[in-house]
Coordinates of C-alpha atoms (C1' of nucleotides) in Angstrom, one line a residue:
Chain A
X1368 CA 13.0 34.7 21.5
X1369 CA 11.3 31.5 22.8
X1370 CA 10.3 28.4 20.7
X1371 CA 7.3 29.1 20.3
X1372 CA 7.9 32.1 19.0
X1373 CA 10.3 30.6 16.4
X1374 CA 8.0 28.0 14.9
X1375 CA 5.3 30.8 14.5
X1376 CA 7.3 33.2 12.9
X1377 CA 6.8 34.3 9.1
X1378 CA 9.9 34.7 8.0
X1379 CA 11.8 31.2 8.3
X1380 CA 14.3 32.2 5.3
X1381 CA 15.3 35.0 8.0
X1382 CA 15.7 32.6 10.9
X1383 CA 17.5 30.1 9.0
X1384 CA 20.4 32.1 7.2
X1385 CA 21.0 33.4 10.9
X1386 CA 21.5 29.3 12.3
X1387 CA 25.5 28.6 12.2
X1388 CA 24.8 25.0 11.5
X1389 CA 23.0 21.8 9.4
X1390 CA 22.1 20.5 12.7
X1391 CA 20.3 24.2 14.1
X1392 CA 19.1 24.6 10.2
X1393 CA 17.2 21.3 10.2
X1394 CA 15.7 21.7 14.0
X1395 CA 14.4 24.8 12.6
X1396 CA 12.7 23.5 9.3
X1397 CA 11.4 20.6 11.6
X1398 CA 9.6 22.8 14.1
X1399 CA 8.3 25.3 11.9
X1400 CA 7.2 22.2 9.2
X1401 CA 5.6 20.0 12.6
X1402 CA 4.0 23.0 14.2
X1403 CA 2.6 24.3 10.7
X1404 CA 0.8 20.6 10.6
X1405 CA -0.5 20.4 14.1
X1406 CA -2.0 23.9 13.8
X1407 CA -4.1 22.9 10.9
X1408 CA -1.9 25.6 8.5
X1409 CA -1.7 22.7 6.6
X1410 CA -4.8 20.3 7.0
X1411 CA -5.0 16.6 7.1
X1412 CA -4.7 15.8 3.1
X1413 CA -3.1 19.1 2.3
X1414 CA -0.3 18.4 -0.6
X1415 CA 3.3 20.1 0.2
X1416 CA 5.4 21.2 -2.4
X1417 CA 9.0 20.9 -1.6
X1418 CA 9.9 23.0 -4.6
X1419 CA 7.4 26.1 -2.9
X1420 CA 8.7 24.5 1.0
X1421 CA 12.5 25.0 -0.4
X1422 CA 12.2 28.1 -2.0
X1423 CA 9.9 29.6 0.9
X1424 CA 12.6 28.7 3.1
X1425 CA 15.6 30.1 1.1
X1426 CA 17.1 26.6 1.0
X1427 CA 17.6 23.7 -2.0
X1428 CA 15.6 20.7 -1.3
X1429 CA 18.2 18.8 0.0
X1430 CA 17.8 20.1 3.5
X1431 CA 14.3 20.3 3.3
X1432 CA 13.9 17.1 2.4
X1433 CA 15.3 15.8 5.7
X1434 CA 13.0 17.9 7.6
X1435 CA 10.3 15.8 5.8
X1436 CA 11.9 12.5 5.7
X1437 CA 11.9 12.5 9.9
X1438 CA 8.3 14.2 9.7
X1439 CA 7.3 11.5 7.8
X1440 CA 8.9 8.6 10.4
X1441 CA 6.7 10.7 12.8
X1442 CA 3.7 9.5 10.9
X1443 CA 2.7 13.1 10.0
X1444 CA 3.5 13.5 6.2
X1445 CA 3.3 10.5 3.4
X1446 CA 5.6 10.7 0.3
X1447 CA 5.2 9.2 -2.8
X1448 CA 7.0 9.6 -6.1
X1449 CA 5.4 11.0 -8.7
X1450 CA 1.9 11.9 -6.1
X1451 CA 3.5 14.5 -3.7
X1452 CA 4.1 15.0 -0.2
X1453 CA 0.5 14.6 1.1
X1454 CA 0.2 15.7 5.4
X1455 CA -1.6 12.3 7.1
X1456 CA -5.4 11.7 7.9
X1457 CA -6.0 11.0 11.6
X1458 CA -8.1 7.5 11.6
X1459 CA -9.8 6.9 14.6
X1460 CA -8.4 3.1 14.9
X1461 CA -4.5 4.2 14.7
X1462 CA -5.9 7.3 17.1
X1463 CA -7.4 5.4 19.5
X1464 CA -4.1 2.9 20.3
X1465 CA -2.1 5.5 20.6
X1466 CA -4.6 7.3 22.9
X1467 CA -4.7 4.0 25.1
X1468 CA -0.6 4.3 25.2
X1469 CA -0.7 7.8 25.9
X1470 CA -3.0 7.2 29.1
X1471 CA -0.3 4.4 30.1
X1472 CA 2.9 6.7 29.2
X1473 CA 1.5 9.8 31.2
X1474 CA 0.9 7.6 34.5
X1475 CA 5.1 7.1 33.9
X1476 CA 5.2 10.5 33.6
X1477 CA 4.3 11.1 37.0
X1478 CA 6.3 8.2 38.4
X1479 CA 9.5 8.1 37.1
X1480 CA 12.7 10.2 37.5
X1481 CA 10.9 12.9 39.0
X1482 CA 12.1 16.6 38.6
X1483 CA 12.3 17.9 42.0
X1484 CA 10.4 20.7 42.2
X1485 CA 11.7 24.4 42.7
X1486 CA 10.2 27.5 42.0
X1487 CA 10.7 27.5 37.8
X1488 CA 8.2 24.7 38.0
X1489 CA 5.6 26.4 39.8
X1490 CA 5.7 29.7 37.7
X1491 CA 5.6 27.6 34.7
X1492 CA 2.4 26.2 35.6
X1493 CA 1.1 29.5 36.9
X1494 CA 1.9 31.4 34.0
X1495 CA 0.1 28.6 32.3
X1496 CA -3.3 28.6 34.8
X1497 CA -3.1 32.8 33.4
X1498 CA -3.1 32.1 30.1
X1499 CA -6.3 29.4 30.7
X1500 CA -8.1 32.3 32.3
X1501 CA -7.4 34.8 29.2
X1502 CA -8.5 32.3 26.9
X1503 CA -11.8 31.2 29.2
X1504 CA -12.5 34.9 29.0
X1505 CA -12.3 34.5 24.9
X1506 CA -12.2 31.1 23.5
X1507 CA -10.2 31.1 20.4
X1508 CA -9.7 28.0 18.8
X1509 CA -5.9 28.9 18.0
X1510 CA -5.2 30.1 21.0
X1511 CA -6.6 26.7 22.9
X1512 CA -4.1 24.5 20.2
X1513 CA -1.3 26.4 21.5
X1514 CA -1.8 26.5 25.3
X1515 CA -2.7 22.4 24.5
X1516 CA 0.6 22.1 23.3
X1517 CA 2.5 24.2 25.6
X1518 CA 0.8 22.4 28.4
X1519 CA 2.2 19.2 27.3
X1520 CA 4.8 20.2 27.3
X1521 CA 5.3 21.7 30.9
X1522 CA 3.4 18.5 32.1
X1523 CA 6.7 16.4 30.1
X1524 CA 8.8 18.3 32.6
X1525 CA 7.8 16.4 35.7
X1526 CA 9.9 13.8 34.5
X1527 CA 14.2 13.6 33.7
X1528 CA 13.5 10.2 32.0
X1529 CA 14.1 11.5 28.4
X1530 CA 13.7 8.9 26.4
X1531 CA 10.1 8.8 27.9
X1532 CA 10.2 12.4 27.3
X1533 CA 11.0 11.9 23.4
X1534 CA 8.4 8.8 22.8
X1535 CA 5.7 10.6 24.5
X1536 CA 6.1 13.8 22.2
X1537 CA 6.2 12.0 19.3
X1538 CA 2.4 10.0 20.1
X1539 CA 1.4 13.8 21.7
X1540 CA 2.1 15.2 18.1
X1541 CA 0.7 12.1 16.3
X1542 CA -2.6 13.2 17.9
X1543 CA -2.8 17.0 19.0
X1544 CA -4.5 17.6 15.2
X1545 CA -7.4 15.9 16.0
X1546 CA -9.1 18.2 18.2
X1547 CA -8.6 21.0 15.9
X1548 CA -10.4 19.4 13.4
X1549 CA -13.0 17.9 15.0
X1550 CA -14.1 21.0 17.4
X1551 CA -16.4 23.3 15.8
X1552 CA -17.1 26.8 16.9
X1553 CA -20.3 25.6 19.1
X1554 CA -18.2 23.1 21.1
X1555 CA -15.4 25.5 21.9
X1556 CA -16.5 27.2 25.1
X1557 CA -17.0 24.0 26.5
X1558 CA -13.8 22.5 25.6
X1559 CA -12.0 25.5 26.7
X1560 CA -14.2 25.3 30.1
X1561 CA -12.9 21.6 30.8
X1562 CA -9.3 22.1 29.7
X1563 CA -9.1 25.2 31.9
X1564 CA -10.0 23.2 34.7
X1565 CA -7.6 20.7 34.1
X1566 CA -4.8 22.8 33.9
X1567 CA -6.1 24.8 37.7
X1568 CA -6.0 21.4 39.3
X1569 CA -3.0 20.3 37.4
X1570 CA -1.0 23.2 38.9
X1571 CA -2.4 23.0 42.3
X1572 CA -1.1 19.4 42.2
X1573 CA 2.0 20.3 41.0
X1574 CA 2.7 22.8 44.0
X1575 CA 2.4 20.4 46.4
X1576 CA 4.6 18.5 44.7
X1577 CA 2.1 15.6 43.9
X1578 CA 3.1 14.1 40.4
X1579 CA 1.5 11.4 41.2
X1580 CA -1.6 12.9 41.8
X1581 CA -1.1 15.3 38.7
X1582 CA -0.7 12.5 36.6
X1583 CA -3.6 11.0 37.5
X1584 CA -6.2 14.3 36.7
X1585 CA -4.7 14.2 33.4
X1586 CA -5.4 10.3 32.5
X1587 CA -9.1 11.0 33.7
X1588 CA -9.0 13.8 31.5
X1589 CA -7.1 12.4 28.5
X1590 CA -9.4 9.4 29.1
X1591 CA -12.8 11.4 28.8
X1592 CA -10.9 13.4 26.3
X1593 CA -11.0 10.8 24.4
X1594 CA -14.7 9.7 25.1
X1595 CA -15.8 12.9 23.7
X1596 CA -13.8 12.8 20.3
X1597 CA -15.1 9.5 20.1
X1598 CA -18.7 10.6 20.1
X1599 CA -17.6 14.0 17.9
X1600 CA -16.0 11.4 14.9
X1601 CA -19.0 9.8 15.1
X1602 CA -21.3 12.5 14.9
X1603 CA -19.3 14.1 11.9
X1604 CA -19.6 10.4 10.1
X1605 CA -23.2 10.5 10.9
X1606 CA -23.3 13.9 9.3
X1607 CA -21.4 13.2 6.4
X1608 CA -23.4 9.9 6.1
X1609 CA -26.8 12.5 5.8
Chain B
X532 CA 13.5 -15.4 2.4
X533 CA 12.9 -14.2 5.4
X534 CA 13.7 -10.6 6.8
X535 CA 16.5 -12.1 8.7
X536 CA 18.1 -13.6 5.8
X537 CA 17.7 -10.5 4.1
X538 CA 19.6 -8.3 7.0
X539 CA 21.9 -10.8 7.2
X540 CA 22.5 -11.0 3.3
X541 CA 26.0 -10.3 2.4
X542 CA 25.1 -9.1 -1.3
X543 CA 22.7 -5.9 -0.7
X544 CA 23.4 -4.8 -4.3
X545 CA 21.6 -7.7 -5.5
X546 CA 19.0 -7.2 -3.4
X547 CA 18.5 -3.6 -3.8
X548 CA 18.3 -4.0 -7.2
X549 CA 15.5 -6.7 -7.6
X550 CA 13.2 -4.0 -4.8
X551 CA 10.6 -2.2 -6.8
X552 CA 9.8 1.0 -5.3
X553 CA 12.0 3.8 -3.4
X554 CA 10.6 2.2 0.2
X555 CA 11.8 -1.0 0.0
X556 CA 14.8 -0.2 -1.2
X557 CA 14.7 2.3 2.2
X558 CA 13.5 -0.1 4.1
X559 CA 16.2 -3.2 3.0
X560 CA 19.1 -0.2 3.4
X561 CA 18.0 0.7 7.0
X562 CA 17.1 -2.9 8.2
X563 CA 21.1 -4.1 7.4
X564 CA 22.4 -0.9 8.9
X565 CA 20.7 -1.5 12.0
X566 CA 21.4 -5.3 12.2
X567 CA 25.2 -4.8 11.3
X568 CA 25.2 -2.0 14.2
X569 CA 23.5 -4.3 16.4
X570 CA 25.3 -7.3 15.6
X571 CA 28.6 -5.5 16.3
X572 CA 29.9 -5.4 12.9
X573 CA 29.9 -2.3 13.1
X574 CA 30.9 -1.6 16.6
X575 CA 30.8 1.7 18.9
X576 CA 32.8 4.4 17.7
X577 CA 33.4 3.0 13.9
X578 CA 33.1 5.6 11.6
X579 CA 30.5 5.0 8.3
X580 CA 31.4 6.4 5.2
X581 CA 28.9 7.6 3.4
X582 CA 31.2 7.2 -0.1
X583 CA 31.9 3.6 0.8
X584 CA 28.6 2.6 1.8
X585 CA 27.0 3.6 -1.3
X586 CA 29.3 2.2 -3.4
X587 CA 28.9 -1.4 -1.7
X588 CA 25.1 -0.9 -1.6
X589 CA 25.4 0.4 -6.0
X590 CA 23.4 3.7 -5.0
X591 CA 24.4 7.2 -5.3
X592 CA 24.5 8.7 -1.2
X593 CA 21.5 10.7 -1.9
X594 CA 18.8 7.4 -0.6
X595 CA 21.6 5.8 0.9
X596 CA 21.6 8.7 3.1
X597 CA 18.0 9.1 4.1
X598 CA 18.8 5.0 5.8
X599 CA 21.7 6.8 7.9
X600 CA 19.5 10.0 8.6
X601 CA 16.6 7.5 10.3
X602 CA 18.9 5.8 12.0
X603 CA 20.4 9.3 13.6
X604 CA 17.0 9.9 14.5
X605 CA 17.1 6.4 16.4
X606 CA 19.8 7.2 17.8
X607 CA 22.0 4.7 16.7
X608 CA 24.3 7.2 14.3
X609 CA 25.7 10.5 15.1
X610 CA 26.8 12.8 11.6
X611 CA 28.6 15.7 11.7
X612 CA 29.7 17.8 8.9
X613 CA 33.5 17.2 8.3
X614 CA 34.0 14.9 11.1
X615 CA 32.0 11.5 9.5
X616 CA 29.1 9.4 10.6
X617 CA 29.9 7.4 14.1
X618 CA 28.3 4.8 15.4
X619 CA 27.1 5.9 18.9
X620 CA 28.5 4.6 22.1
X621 CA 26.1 2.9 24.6
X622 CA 26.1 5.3 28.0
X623 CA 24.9 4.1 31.4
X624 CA 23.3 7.1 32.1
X625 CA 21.3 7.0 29.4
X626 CA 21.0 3.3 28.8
X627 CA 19.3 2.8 32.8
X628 CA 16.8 5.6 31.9
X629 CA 16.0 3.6 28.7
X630 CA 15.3 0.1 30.8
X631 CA 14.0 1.6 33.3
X632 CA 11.4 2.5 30.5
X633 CA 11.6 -0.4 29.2
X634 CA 10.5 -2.4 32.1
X635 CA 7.2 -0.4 32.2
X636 CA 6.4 -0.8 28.3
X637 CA 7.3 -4.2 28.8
X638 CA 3.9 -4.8 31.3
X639 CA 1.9 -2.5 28.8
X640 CA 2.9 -5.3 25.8
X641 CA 1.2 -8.2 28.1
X642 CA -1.9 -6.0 28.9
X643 CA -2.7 -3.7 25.6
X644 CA -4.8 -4.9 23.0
X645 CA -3.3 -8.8 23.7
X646 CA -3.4 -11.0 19.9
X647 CA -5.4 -14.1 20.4
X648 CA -3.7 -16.9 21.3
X649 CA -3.3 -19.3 18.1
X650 CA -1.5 -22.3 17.1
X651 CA 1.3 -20.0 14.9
X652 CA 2.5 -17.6 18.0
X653 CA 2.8 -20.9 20.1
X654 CA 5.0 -22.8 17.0
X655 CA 6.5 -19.4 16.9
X656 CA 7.8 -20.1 20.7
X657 CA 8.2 -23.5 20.1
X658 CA 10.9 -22.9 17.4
X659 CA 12.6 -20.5 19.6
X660 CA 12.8 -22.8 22.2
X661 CA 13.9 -25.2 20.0
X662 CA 16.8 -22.8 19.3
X663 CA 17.7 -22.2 22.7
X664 CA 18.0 -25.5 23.5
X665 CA 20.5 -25.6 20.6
X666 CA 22.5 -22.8 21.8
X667 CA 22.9 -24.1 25.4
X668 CA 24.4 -26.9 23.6
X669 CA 26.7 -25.0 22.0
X670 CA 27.2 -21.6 23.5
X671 CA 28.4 -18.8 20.6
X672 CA 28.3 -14.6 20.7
X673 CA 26.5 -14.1 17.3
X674 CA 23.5 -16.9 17.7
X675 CA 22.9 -15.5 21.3
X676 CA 22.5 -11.9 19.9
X677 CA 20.7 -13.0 17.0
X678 CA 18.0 -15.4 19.2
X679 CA 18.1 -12.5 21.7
X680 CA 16.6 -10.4 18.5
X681 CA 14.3 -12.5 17.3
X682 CA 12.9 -13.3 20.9
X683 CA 12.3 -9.9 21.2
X684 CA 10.0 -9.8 18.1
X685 CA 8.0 -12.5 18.9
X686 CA 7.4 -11.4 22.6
X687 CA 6.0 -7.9 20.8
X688 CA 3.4 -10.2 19.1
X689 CA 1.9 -10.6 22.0
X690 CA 0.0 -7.0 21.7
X691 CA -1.7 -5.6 18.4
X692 CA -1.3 -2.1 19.6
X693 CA 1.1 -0.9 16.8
X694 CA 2.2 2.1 18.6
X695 CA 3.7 0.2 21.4
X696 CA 5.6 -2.3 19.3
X697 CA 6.8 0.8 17.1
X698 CA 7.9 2.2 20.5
X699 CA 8.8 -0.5 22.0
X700 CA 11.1 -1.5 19.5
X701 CA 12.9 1.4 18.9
X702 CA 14.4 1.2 22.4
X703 CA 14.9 -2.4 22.5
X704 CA 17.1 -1.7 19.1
X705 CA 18.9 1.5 21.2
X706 CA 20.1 -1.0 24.1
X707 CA 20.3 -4.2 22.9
X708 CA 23.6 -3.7 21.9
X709 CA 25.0 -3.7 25.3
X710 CA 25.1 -7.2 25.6
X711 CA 27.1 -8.1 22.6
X712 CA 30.0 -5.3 24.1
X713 CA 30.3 -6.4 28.1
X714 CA 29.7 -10.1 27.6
X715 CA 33.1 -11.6 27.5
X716 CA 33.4 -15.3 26.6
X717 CA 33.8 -16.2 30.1
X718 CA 30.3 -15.1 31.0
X719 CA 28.7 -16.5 27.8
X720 CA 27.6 -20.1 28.9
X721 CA 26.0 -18.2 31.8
X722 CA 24.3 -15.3 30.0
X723 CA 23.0 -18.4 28.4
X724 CA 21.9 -20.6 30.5
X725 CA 19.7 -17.9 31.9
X726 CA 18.1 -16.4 28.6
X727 CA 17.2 -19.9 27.4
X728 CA 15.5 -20.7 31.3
X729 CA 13.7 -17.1 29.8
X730 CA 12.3 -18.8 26.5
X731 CA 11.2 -21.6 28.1
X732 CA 9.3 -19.8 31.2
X733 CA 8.0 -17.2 28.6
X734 CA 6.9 -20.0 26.0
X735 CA 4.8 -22.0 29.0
X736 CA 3.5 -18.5 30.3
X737 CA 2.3 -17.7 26.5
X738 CA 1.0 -21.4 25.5
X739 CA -1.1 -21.2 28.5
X740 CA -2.8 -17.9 26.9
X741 CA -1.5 -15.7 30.1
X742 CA 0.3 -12.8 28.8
X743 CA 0.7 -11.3 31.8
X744 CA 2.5 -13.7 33.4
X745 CA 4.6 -13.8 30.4
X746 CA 5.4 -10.1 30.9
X747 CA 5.8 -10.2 34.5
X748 CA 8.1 -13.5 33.5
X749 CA 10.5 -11.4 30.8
X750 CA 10.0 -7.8 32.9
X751 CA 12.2 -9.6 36.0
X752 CA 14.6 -11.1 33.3
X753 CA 14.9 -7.6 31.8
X754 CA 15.3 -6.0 35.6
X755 CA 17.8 -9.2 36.6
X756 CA 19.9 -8.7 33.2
X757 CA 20.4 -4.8 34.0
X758 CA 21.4 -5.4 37.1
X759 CA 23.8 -7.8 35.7
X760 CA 24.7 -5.2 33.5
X761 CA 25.6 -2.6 35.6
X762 CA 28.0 -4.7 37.4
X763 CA 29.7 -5.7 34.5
X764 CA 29.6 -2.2 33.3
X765 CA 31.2 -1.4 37.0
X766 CA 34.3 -4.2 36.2
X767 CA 35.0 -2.9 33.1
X768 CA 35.5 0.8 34.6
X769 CA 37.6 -0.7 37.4
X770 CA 39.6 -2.7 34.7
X771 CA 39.9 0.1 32.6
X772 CA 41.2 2.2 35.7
X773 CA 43.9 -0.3 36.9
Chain C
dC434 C1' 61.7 20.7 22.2
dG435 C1' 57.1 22.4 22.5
dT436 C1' 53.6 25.3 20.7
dC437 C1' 51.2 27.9 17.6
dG438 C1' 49.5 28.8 12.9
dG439 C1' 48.6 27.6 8.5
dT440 C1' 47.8 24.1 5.0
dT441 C1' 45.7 20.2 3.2
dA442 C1' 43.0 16.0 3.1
dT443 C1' 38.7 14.0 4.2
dT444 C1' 33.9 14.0 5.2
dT445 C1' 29.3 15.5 5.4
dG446 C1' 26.1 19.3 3.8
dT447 C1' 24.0 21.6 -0.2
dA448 C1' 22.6 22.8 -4.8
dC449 C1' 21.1 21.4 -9.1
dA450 C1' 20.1 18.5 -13.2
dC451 C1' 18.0 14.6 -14.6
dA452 C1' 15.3 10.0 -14.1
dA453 C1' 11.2 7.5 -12.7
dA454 C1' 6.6 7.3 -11.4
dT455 C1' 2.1 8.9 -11.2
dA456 C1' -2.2 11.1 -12.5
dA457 C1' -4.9 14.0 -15.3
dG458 C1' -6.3 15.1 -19.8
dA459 C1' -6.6 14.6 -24.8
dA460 C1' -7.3 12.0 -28.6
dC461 C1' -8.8 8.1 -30.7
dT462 C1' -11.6 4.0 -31.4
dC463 C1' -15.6 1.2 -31.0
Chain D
dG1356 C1' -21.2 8.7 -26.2
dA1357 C1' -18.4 5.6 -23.4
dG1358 C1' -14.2 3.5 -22.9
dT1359 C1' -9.4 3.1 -23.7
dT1360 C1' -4.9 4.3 -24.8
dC1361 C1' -1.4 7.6 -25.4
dT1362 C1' 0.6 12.0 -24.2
dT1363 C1' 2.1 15.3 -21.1
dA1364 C1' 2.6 17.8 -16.8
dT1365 C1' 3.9 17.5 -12.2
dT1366 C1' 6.1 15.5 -8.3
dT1367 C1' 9.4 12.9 -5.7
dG1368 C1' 13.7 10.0 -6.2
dT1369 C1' 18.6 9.7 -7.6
dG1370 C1' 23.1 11.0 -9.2
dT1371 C1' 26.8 14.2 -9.2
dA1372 C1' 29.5 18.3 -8.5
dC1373 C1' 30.8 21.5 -5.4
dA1374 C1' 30.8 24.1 -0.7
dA1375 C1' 31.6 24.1 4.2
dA1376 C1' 33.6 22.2 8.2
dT1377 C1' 36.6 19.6 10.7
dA1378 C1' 40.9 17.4 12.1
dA1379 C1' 45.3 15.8 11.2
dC1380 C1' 49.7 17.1 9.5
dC1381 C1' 53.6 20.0 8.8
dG1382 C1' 56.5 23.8 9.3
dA1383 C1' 57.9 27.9 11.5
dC1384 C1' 58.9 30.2 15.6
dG1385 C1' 59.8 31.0 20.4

DNA sequence: CGTCGGTTATTTGTACACAAATAAGAACTC
DNA sequence: GAGTTCTTATTTGTGTACAAATAACCGACG
């Protein structure tokens, strides 16, 4: 069973009275809680209840609340007694400094402690360019969210710098949401079309054994990624402002 | 009362009981935590207890807990049911991977979003310099550290993007420890000596409104003093062998 | 004497009951 | 009828008792 798999599974109570320890019991609540948010299962402003969380996941709060306490370090949940456990808004001025890191920590990506490539690599990225070519042939906006994820991180694995590694998953998670809410069914196809591309000449890249290069297709792309949600969050203010 | 007074504060009890709300009384928890671990009062290897800690602190271990739980999550603390909560020991391995970051994030907090010069940041240098003149004068372990600190904050004031100070100083926090461990007394006037020629270079650069050179100023310090490091790292090995 | 096995003490993890804080709604007043 | 104050429900924060896990100790046995 793959991780993916585990943080999309139903039946978490199952999954966690099979983990032999705190440490495996908390990973577990943390990547089901973190990939529930980042999917939009629970949207920006949605309230959690630990009570429901805790009893959902056949647990007291006690452990749950940890899962929530680190979620909430991550900048992805906000507690306050007596209000609730409310998941964050994405603003566009926190979202755009931590875009402009990003764009600086992915260039380090490619640079430092390079993994030397070998043959996992490559399939990793192939089975990845297959997967862009199902969803090109239907675009599905869940689908896209999870390749977007899994793409990071196969991209993170050009590097054996891990604390790089850990800071850059923590901004990639701080702004992953965003596209899901701000990509409507009309802008899909397109979106889908460019990312698609991205991940093709990521690979080819890759093959060669060009991190460098690699890194550098994905700042142009995280850069007019960016570009584009800029215009999108202005387009939904104008709307809203209407 | 400044935030340094406050880590530095023997009484926490007192303290924790004039803070009004759940965070702050987080926040002062976690702040003397960290400063006691990276002060060295609470050296490598010393085991926390969770009992002991609450009682001197006049909590229960329940909020007490959620301080150690972030700092686990920094890296700073390692739990483990039935063993007890250690404080972790600095490894080279992972310690060059971290400067090695750090060097780059270092140029990023001289380039991103720079904070207009004004006349607080330079009196802000000023009165460090001020303080490093007085340590020269009068070489001691503790001031050095806590200067070395404090240095560190203001250089991150160079940058508004939050993100990278957040970052940033999360991993200064993971290795600045080091120091305090290898530098025997022997080495201290030296260790100095240098630092304080640091200040001063770095105070000019930022008086002078060029943040780059100030970064390209403190990024060779921070490459000399790992270097330095790792030699001193090398004796201690061959000390320890003998 | 060394080694293995069980026992026990200590420590963190978990469950649960209660306290504190907030917000929504009801009732009361002007 | 509008505004204000009190009440109450809901939610997270805190305290405490107990469970689980680990390691050190001790004794028996080879």
């Amino acid at each position: 069973m793959t991780d993916q798999d585990v943080t999309a599974s139903s039946d978490v109570a199952e999954l966690l009275s099979q983990a032999s320890s705190a440490l495996e019991r908390f990973q577990i609540m943390y990547s089901v809680l973190r990939d529930r948010i980042c999917m939009l299962v629970y949207p920006p402003g949605t309230q959690l209840s630990e009570e429901a969380l805790a009893s959902e996941f056949g647990v007291s709060r006690s452990p749950l609340r940890k899962a929530l306490q680190i979620l909430e370090a991550d900048g992805l949940l906000l507690s306050q007694q007596g209000v609730g456990t409310l998941v964050t808004e994405v603003d566009l001025q926190e979202l755009s400094q931590v875009y402009e890191l990003r764009l600086e920590l992915n260039e380090l990506t490619g640079r430092l402690c390079p993994r030397p490539l070998d043959q996992k690599l490559v399939a990793l990225f192939d089975s990845l360019k297959r997967r862009a070519e199902r969803l090109s042939a239907a675009p599905d906006r869940a689908v896209f969210a999870r390749l977007n994820i899994d793409f990071f991180h196969a991209f993170q694995q050009l590097t054996l710098n891990e604390p790089l590694r850990d800071v850059s998953e923590k901004l990639f998670y701080r702004t992953c949401r965003i596209w899901l809410t701000l990509i409507d069914e009309k802008d899909l196809p397109k979106e889908v079309t460019i990312f698609c591309g991205e991940i093709v000449e990521i690979a080819n890249a890759v093959r060669l054994g060009d991190y460098q290069a690699a890194a550098l297709i994905r700042r142009a792309h995280l850069s007019m990624g960016f570009n584009r949600l800029k215009t999108a969050i202005q387009r939904s203010a104008d709307l809203k402002a209407s």
